[in-house]
XYZ file of C-alpha atoms in Angstrom:
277
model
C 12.171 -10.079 -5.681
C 13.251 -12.195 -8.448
C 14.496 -10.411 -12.080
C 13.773 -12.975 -15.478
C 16.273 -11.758 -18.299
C 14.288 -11.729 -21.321
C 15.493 -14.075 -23.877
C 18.413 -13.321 -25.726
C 18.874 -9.976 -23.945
C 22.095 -8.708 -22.233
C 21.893 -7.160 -18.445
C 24.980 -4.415 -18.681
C 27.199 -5.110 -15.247
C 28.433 -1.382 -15.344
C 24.844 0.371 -15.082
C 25.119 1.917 -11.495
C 22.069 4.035 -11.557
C 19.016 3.084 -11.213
C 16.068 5.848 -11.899
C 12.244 4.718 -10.987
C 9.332 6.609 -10.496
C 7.130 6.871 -6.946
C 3.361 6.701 -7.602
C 1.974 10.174 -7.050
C -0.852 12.482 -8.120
C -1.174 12.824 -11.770
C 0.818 9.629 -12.005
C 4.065 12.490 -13.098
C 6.847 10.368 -11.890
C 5.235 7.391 -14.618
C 5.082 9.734 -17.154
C 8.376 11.144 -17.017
C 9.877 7.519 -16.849
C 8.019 7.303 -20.182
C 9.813 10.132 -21.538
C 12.979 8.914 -20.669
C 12.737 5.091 -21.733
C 11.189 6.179 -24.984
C 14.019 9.074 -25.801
C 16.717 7.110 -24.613
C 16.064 4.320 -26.519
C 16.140 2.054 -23.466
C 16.052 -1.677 -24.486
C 13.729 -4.098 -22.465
C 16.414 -6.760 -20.420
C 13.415 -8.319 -18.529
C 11.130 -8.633 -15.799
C 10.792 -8.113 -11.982
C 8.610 -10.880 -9.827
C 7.289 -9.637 -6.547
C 3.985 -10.440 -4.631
C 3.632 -7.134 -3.529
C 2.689 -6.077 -7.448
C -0.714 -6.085 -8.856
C -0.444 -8.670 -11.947
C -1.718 -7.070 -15.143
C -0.591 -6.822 -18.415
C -0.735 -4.548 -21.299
C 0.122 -3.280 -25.046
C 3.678 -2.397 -25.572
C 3.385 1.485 -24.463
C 6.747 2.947 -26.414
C 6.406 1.420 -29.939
C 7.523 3.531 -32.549
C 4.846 1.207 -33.756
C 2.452 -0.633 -32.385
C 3.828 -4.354 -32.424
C 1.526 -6.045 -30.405
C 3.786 -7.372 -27.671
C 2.579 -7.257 -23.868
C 3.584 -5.101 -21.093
C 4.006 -6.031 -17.912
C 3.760 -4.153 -14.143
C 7.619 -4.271 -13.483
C 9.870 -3.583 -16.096
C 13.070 -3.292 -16.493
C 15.051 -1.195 -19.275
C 18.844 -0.585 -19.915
C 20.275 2.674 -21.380
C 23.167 5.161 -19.996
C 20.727 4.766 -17.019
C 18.215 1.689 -16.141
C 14.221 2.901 -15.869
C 12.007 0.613 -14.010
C 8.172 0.962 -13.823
C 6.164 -0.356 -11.398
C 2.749 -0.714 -9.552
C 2.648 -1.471 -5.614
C -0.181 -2.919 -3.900
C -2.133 -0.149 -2.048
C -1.409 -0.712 1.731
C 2.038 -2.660 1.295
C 3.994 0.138 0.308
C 7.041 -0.221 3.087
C 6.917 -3.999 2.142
C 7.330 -3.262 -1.799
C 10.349 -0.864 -0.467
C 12.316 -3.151 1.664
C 11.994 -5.989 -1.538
C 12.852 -3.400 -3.925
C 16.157 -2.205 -1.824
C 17.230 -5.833 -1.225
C 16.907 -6.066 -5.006
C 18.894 -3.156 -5.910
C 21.801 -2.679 -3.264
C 22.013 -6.959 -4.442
C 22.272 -6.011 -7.544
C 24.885 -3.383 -7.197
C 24.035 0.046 -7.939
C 24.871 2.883 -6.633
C 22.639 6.057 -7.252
C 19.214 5.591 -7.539
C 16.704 8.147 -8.842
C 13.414 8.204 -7.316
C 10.809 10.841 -9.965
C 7.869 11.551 -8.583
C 5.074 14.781 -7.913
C 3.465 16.217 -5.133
C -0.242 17.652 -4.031
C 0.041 21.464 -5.039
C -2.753 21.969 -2.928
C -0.495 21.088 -0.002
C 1.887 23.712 -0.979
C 3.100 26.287 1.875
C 4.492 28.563 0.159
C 3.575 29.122 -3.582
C 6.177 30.268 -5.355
C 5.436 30.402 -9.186
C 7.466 33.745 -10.328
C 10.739 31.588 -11.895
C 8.002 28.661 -13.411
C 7.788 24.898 -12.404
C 9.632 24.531 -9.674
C 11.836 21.401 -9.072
C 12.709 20.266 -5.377
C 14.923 17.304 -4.103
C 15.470 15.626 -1.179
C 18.691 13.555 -0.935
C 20.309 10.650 0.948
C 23.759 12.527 0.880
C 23.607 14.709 4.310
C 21.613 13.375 7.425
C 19.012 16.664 6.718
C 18.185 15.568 2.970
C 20.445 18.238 1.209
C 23.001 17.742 -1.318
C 25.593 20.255 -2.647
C 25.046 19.481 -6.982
C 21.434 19.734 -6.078
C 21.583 23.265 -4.941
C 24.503 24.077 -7.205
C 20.993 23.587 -10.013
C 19.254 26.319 -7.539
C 16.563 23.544 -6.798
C 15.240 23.305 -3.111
C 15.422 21.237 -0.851
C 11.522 19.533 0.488
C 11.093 21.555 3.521
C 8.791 18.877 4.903
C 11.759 16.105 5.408
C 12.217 16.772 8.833
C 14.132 13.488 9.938
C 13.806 14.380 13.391
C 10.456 14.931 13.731
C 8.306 11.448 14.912
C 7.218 10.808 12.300
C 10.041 10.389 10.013
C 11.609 8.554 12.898
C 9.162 5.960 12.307
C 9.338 5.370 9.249
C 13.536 5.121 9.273
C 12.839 2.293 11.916
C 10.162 0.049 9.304
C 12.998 0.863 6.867
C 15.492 -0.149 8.818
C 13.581 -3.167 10.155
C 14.850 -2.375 14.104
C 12.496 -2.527 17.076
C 10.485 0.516 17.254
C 10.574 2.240 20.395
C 7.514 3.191 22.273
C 8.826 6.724 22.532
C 7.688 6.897 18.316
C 5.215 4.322 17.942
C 2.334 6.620 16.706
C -1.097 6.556 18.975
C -4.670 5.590 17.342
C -5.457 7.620 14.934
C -1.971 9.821 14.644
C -1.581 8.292 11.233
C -4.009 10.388 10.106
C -2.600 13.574 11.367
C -1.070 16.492 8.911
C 2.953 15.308 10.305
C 2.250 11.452 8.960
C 1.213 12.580 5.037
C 4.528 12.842 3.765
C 5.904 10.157 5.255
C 2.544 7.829 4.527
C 3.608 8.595 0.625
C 5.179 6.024 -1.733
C 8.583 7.938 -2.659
C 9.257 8.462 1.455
C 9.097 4.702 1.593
C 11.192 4.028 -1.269
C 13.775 7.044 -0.369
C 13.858 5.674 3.854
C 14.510 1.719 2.549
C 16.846 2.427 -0.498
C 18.887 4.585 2.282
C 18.929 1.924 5.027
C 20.770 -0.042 2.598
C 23.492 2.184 2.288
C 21.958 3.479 -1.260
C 22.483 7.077 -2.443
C 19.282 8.206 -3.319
C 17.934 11.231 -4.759
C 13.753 12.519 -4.877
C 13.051 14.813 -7.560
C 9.670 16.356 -7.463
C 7.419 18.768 -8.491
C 3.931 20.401 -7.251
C 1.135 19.865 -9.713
C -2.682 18.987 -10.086
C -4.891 16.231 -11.857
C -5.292 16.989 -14.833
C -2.940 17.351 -18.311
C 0.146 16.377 -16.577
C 2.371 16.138 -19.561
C 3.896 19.689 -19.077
C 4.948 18.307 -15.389
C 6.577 15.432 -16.720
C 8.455 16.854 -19.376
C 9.816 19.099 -16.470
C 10.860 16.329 -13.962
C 12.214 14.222 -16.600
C 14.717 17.083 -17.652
C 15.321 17.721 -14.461
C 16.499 13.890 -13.971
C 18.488 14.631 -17.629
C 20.101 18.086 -15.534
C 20.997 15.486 -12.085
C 22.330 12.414 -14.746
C 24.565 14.739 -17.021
C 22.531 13.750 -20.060
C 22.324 16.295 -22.712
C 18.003 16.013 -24.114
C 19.337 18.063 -27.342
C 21.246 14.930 -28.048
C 17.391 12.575 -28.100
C 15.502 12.580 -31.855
C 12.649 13.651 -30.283
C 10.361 16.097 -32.031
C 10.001 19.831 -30.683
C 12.533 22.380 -29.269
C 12.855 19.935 -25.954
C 13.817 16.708 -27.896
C 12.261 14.380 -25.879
C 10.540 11.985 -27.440
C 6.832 11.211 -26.692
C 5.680 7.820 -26.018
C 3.533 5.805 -28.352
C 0.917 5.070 -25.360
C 0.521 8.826 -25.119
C -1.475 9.131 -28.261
C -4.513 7.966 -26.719
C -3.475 9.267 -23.130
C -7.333 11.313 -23.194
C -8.968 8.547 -25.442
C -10.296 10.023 -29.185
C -11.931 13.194 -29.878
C -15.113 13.620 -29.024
C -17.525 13.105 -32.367
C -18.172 16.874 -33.572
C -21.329 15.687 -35.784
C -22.899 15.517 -31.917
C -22.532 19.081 -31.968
């Protein structure tokens, strides 16, 4: 993975935390990255190459204005924290991961942030009495829990199990060792119900960003397609809550502060024409 500086722009040495977001149903951990670039003020310092990125391009998606200037699939921004986004190739997933965490642990930082959502149709057990809630699951003890994490009352995903086969295999593709037979999943295992959380993009990232010695922290929540914003207001204060950063301090507009994204104006496309009606 190769990172171009964009001209005339300063990379800040000290930036040790690195927060990116997992692709995921209703594209949450995106949108809350947009929330966060867009009220932090995060500056563009440049560009990430990798071959295991779709190439595309786009407008400029966090304005205030609409200036014209292009987008690309792997971005890189600098605030109190840096906010990549990013689009893997379908199907090379673990490869994306291992390029990504030789990238970062290279590049020296310490903490990395992985935002991202989860199937609420695959939720066990629904618990909606205290609102959204938001989980974790952390690089800091060998069973994915972290002390801070459940000082903020969140929970822990019950589905890491790190012993369980599955997981197993996964740590070894991360790690890049030989894989021994006793894990090496038979035909058609992949698709069984213990291989879906693993098979998703934020287990990849989290298993290859932690075989590089990386502290790494998941932050998720449960949600549907649909109007996602809600979601990703929630995870994204819930990465402000983890990072110390204080969302009354933003100039967003509203009693949360945060501010909303240029690109989010036409997030459902215009209104629909009510002389049709």
């Amino acid at each position: 993975m190769e990172f171009v500086p964009e001209q005339g722009k300063h990379v800040n040495g000290d930036s040790s935390t690195l927060i990116l977001p997992a692709l995921s149903i209703g594209n949450v951990g995106q949108l809350a990255v947009d929330l966060l670039v867009a009220s932090t003020r995060a500056e563009r310092i440049g560009y990430l190459d990798t071959p295991y990125v779709l190439p595309c391009v786009g407008n400029d998606a966090y304005g205030p204005v609409p200036n014209g200037e292009l987008a690309l699939p792997l971005e890189a921004y600098d605030s109190s924290a840096k906010c990549n986004d990013f689009n893997p190739t379908k199907g090379r997933m673990i490869e994306f991961a291992k390029n990504l965490a030789d990238y970062v642990a290279a590049s020296g930082k310490k903490h990395v942030v992985v935002l991202s959502s989860l199937d609420f149709g695959r939720w066990q057990r629904v618990d909606m009495s205290s609102g959204l809630q938001t989980l974790y699951l952390s690089s800091t003890n060998s069973d994915g829990t972290d002390d801070y994490c459940e000082q903020l009352r969140w929970k822990k995903l019950q589905e890491y199990k790190p012993t369980q086969k599955a997981w197993k295999y996964l740590s070894a593709l991360a790690e890049g060792n030989a894989i021994p037979e006793s894990i090496l999943p038979f035909e058609g295992e992949l698709e069984e119900e213990e291989y879906y959380y693993p098979s998703l993009p934020f287990a990849a990232l989290f298993s290859c960003l932690k075989a590089k010695g990386l502290k790494v922290t998941c932050l998720f929540c449960y949600c549907s397609e649909g109007d996602n914003i809600p979601d990703a207001f929630h995870l994204a204060e819930a990465a402000c809550k983890l990072l110390g950063l204080s969302p009354s301090n933003f100039q967003g507009n509203g009693n949360d502060k945060l501010v909303i994204p240029l690109s989010w104006k036409t997030v459902y496309g215009p209104p629909a024409d009510m002389s049709l009606f």
